[in-house]
Coordinates of C-alpha atoms and ligand atoms in Angstrom, one line a residue:
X1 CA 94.0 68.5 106.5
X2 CA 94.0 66.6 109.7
X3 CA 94.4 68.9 112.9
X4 CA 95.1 65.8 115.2
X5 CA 98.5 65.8 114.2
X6 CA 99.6 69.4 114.6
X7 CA 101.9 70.9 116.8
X8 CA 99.9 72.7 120.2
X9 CA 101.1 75.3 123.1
X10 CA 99.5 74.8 126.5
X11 CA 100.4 76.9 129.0
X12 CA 104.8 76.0 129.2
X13 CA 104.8 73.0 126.7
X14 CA 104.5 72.3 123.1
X15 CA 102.6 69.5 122.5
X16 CA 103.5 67.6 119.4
X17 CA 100.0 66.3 118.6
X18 CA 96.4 67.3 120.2
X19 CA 95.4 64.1 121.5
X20 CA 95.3 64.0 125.5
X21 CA 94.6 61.3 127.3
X22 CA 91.8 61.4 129.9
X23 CA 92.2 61.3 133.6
X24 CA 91.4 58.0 134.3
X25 CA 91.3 56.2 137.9
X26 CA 92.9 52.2 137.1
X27 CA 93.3 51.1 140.6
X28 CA 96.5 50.1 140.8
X29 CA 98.6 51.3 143.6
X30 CA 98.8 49.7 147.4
X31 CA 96.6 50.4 150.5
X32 CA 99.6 52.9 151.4
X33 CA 98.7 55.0 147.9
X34 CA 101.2 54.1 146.6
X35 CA 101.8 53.2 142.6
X36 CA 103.4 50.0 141.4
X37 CA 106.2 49.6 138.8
X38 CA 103.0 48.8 136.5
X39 CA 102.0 52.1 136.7
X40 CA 105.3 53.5 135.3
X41 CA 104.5 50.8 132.3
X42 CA 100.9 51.8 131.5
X43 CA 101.7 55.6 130.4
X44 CA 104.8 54.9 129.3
X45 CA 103.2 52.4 126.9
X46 CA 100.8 55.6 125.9
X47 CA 103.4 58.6 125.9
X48 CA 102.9 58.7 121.9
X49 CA 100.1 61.1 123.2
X50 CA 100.5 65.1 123.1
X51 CA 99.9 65.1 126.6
X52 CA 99.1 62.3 129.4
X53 CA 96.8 63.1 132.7
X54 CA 97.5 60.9 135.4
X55 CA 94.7 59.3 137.4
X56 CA 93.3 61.0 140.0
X57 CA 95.5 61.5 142.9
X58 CA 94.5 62.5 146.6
X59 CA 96.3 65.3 147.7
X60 CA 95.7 63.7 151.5
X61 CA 94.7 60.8 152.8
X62 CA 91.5 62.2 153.2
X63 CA 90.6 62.8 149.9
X64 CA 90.7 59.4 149.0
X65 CA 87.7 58.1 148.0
X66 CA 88.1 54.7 146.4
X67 CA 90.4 51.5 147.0
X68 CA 93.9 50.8 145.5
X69 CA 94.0 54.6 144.4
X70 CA 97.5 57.0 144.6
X71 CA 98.3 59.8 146.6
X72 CA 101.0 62.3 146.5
X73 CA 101.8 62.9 150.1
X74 CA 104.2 60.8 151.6
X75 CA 107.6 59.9 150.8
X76 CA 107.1 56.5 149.2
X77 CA 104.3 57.9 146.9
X78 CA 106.5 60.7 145.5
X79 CA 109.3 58.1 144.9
X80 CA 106.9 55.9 143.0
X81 CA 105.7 58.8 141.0
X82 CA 109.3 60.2 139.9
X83 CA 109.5 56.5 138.3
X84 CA 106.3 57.1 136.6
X85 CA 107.9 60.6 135.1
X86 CA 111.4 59.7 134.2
X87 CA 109.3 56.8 132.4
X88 CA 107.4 58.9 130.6
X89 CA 110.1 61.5 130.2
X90 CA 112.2 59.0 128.7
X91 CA 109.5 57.7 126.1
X92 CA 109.0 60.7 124.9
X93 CA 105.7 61.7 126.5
X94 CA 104.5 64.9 128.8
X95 CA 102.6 64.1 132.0
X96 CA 100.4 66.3 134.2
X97 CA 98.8 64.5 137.8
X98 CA 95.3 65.4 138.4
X99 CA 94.5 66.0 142.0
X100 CA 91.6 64.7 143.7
X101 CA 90.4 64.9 146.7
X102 CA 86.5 62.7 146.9
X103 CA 85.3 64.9 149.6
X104 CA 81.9 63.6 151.0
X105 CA 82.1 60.6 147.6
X106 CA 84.3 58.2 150.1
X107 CA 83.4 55.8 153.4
X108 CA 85.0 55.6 156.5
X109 CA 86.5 52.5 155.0
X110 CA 88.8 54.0 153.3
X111 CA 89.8 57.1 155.4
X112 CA 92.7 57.2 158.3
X113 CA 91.3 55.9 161.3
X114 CA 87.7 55.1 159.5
X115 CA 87.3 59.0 159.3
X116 CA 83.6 60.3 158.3
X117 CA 84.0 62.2 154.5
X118 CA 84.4 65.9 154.9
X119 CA 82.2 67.9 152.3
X120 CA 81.2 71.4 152.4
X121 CA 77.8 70.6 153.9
X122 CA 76.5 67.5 156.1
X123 CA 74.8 65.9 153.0
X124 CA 75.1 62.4 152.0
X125 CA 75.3 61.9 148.8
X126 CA 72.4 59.2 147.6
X127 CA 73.7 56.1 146.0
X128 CA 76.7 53.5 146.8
X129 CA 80.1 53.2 146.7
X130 CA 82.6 49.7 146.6
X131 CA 84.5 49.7 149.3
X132 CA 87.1 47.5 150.7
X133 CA 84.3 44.8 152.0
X134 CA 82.0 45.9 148.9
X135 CA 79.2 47.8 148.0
X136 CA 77.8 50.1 150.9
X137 CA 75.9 53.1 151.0
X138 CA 77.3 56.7 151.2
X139 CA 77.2 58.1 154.9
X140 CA 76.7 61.3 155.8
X141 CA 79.8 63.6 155.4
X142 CA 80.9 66.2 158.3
X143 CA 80.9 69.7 156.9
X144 CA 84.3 71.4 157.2
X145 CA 84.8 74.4 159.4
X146 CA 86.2 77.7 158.2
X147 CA 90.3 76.7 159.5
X148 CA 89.7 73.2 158.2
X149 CA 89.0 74.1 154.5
X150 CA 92.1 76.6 154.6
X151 CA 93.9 73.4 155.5
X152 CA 92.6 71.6 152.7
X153 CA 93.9 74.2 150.5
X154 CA 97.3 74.2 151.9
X155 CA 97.0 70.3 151.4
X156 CA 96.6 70.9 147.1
X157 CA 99.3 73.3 147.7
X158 CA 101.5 70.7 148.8
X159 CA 100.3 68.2 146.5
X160 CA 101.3 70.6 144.0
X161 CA 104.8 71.2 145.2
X162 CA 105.5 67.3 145.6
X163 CA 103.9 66.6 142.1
X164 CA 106.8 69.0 140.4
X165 CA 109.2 67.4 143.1
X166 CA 108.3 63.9 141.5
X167 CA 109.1 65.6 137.9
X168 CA 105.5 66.0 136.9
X169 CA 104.9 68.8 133.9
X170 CA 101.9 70.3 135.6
X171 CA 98.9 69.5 137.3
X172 CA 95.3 69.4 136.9
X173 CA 92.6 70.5 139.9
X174 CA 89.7 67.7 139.4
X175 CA 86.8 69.8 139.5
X176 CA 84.4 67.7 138.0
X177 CA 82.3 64.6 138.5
X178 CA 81.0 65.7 142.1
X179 CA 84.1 65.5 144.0
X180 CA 85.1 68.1 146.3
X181 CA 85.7 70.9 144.5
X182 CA 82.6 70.7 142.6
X183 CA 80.2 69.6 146.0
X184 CA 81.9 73.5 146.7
X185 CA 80.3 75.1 143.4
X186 CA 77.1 73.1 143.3
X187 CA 73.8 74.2 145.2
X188 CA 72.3 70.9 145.8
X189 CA 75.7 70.1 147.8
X190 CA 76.5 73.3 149.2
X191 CA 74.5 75.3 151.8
X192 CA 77.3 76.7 153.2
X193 CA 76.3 80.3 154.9
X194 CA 79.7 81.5 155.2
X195 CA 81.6 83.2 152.0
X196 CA 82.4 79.7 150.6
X197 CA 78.4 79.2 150.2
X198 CA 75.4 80.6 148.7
X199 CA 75.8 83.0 145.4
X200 CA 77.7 81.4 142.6
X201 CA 80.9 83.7 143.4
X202 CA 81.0 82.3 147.2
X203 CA 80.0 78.7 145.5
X204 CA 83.2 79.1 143.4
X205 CA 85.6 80.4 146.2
X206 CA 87.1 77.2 147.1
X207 CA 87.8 76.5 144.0
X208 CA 89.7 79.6 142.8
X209 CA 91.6 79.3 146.1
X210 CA 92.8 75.7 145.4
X211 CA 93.6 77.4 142.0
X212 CA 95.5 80.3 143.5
X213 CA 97.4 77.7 145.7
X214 CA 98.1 75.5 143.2
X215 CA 99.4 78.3 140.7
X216 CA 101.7 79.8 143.8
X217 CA 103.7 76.7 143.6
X218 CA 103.9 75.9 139.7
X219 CA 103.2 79.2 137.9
X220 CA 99.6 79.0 135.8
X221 CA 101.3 77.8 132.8
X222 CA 101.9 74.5 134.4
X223 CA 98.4 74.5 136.0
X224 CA 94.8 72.8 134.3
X225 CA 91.1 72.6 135.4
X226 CA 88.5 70.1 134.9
X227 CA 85.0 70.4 134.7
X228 CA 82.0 68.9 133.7
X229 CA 79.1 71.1 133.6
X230 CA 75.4 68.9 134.2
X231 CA 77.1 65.8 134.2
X232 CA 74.4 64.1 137.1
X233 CA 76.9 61.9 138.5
X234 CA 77.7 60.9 142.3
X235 CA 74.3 62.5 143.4
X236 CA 76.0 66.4 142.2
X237 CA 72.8 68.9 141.6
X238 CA 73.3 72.6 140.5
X239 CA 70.0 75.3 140.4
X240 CA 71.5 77.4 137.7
X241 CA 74.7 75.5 136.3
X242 CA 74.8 77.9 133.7
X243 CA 75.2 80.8 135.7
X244 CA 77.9 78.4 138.2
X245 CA 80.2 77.4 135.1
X246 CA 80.3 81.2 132.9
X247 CA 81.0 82.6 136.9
X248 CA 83.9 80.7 137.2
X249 CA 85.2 80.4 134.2
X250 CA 84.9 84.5 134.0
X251 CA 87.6 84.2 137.1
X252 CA 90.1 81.9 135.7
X253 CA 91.5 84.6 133.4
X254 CA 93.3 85.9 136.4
X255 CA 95.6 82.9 136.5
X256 CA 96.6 82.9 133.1
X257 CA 96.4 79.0 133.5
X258 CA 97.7 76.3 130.8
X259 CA 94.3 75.1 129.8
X260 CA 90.2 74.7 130.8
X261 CA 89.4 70.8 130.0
X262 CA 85.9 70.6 129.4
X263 CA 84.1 66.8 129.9
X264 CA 80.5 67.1 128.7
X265 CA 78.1 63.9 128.9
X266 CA 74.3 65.1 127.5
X267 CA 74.6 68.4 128.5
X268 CA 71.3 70.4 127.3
X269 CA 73.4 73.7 127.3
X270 CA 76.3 73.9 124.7
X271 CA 79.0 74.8 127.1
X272 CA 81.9 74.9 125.1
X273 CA 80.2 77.7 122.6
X274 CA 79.5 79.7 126.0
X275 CA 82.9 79.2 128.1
X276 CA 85.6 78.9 125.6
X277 CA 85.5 82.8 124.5
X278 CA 85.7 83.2 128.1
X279 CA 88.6 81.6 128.5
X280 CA 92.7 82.7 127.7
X281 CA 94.7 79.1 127.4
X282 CA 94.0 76.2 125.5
X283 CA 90.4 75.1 125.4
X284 CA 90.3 71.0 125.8
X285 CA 87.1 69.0 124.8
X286 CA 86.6 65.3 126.0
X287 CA 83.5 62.9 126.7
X288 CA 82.7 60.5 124.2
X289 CA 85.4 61.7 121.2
X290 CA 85.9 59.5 118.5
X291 CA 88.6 60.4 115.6
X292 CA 86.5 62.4 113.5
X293 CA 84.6 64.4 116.1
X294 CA 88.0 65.1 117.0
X295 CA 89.1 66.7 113.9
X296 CA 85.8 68.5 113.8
X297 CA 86.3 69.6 116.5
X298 CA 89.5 71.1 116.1
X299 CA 89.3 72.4 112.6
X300 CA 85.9 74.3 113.2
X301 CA 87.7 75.9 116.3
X302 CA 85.8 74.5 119.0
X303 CA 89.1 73.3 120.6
X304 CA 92.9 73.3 120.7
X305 CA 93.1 69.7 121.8
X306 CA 91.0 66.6 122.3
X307 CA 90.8 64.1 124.9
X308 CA 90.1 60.8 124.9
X309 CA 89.6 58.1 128.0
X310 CA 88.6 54.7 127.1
X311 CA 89.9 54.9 123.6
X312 CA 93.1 55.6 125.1
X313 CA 93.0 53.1 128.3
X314 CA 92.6 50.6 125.5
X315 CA 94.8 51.8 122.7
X316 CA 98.3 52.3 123.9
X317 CA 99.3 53.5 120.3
X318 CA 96.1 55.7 119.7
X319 CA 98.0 58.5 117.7
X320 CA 99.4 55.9 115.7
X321 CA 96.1 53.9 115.0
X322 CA 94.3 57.1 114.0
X323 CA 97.2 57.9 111.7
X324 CA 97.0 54.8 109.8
X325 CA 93.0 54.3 110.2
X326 CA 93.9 51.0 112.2
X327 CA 91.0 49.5 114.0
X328 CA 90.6 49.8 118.0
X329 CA 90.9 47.4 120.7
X330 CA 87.9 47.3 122.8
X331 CA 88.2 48.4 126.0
X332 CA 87.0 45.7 129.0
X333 CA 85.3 47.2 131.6
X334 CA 85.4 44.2 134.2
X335 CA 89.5 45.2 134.1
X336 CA 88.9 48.9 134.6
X337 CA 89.7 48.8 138.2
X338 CA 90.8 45.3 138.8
X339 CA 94.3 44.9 140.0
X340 CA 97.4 43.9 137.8
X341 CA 98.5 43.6 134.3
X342 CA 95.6 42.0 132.7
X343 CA 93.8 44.9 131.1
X344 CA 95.7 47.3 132.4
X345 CA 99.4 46.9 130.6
X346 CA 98.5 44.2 128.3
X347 CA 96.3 45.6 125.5
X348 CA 98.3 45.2 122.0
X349 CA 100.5 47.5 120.4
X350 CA 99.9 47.1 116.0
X351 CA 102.7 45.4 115.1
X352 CA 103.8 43.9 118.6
X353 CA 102.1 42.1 120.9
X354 CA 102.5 44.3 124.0
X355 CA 105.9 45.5 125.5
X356 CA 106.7 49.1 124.4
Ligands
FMN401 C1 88.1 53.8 133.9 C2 87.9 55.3 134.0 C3 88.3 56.0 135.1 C4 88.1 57.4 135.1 N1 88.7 58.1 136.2 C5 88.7 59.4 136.1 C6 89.4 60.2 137.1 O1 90.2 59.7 137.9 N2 89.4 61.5 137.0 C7 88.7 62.2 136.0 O2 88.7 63.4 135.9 N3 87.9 61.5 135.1 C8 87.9 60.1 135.1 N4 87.3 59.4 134.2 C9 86.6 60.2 133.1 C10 87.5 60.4 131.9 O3 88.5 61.3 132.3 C11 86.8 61.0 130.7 O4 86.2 62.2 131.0 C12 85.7 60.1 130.2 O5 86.1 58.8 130.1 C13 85.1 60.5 128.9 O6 86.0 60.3 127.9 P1 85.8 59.0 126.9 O7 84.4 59.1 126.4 O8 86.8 59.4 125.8 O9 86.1 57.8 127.6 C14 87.4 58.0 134.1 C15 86.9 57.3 133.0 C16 87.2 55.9 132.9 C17 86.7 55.2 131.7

């Protein structure tokens, strides 16, 4: 019997089907962070799902670390976002906002006052990022001080609080993909000598801070991690990843939080056979699901739900395809982050040609 398609508690809410959709940056907001009424369209159009995860959201300008992405800090963003959730809301649909702050993966391009990235160390990342005026290499990020990365946890903590004020159901803390909560946990980014560096537990301080923070203002039932374990993008590097990942994921029992979402892409270790039986909320699988990997997943107990990215960017009706066995649109990459509707709203619906 299909899993897919049962009922699922995470954390506050009942989900009515175990199909989450991924995080997923589109682009699509002003140079003020600030979503468009497009945005209120595109997960509306997908609120079939048990759950919808925003993009990732700086919690401060200075997390920003790519053009046209939102924020939740100032007035106008929140009052774009509460059209996004009454959207949603009024579809049908449940909708957490993933905060993201890029840390030392941004350019001075894109930070107030052409800012150098902050990171925990002064390490530049190797590789390139688009920026404004294209492609251009990483530079050199300034390592925080001790009363700047309190501030940066105050700054979740008030993305937290304007995220519930925008009617969001909960939130997720990005901490994968070598952003800044995982340039905190990972050696290779992290030389920190203070008690947010060195062993794993100071390694994963920041992160269980942001966590505390982030719980303070929405209880842990309304509160999700991300992470993604040997996943070798934007330049991350671990010595003992293993011994990072069970560390943490030992300490999040504390919070009683609504769910661990798990990405893996060619991980060597099996992670989810080491961390889920650590773990006391909903264990969520994504990276590279396809509908039956998804049911085996759930009905051999490796997970309580399953999420899916692309699948979902391009399937507005995904639940329903998968119910009937309907075939997929194919997702184009050259629309990913490209601005407007074309890719972004106007992938078809079976039965209808695009409008919800
Ligand atoms: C266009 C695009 C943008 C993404 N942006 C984010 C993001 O903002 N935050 C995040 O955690 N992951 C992001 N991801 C990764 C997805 O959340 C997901 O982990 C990944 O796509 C694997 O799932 P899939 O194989 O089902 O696509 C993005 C993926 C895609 C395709």
């Amino acid at each position: 019997m299909s899993q897919l398609f049962t009922p699922v508690r995470i954390g506050r809410h009942t989900l009515p089907n175990r199909l989450v959709m991924a995080p997923m940056t589109r682009s699509r907001a002003d140079d003020a962070g600030v979503p468009d009424d497009l945005v209120s369209l595109y997960y509306a159009q997908r609120a079939s799902a048990g759950l919808l995860i925003t993009e990732g959201v700086f919690p401060s300008a200075m997390g920003k670390g790519y053009v046209r992405t939102p924020g939740i800090e100032t007035d106008a963003q929140i009052a774009a976002w509460e059209k996004v959730t009454a959207a949603v809301h009024a579809a049908g649909g449940r909708i957490f906002m993933q905060l993201m702050h890029c840390g030392r993966i941004s350019h001075p391009s894109l930070l107030p006052d052409g800012a150098q990235p902050v990171a925990p160390s002064a390490i530049r990342p190797a590789g390139q990022t688009w920026t404004g005026s294209g492609l251009q290499d990483f530079v050199t990020p300034r390592e925080l001080r001790i009363d700047e990365i309190a501030a940066v946890i105050d700054e979740y903590r008030m993305a937290t609080r304007r995220a519930l004020e925008a009617g969001f159901d909960g939130v997720e803390l990005h901490a994968a993909s070598g952003y800044l909560p995982e340039q905190f946990l990972s050696s290779g980014s992290n030389l920190r000598q203070d008690q947010y560096g060195g062993s794993a537990t100071n390694r994963a301080r920041f992160v269980l801070d942001v966590l505390a923070a982030m719980v303070a203002e929405a209880g842990g039932d309304r509160v999700g991690i991300k992470i993604s374990p040997e996943m070798n993008f934007n330049s991350i590097e671990d010595a003992s990843p293993r011994e990072t990942y069970t560390g943490l994921v030992d300490r999040l029992r504390d919070f009683n939080l609504a769910y661990l979402h798990v990405a893996l892409f060619g991980a060597t270790t099996d992670y989810h056979a080491l961390l889920r039986p650590r773990f006391n909320g909903a264990y969520l699988i994504g990276g590279g699901l396809g509908q039956a990997s998804a049911e085996a997943a759930l009905s051999d107990g490796r997970a309580d739900a399953t999420v899916f990215g692309s699948a979902f960017l391009a399937n507005p009706d995904l639940p329903e395809r998968f119910r009937r066995g309907a075939p997929l649109n194919t997702p184009d990459k050259n629309t990913f982050y490209s601005p407007g509707a074309e890719g972004y709203t106007d992938y078809p619906q079976l039965g209808a040609t695009n409008a919800i």
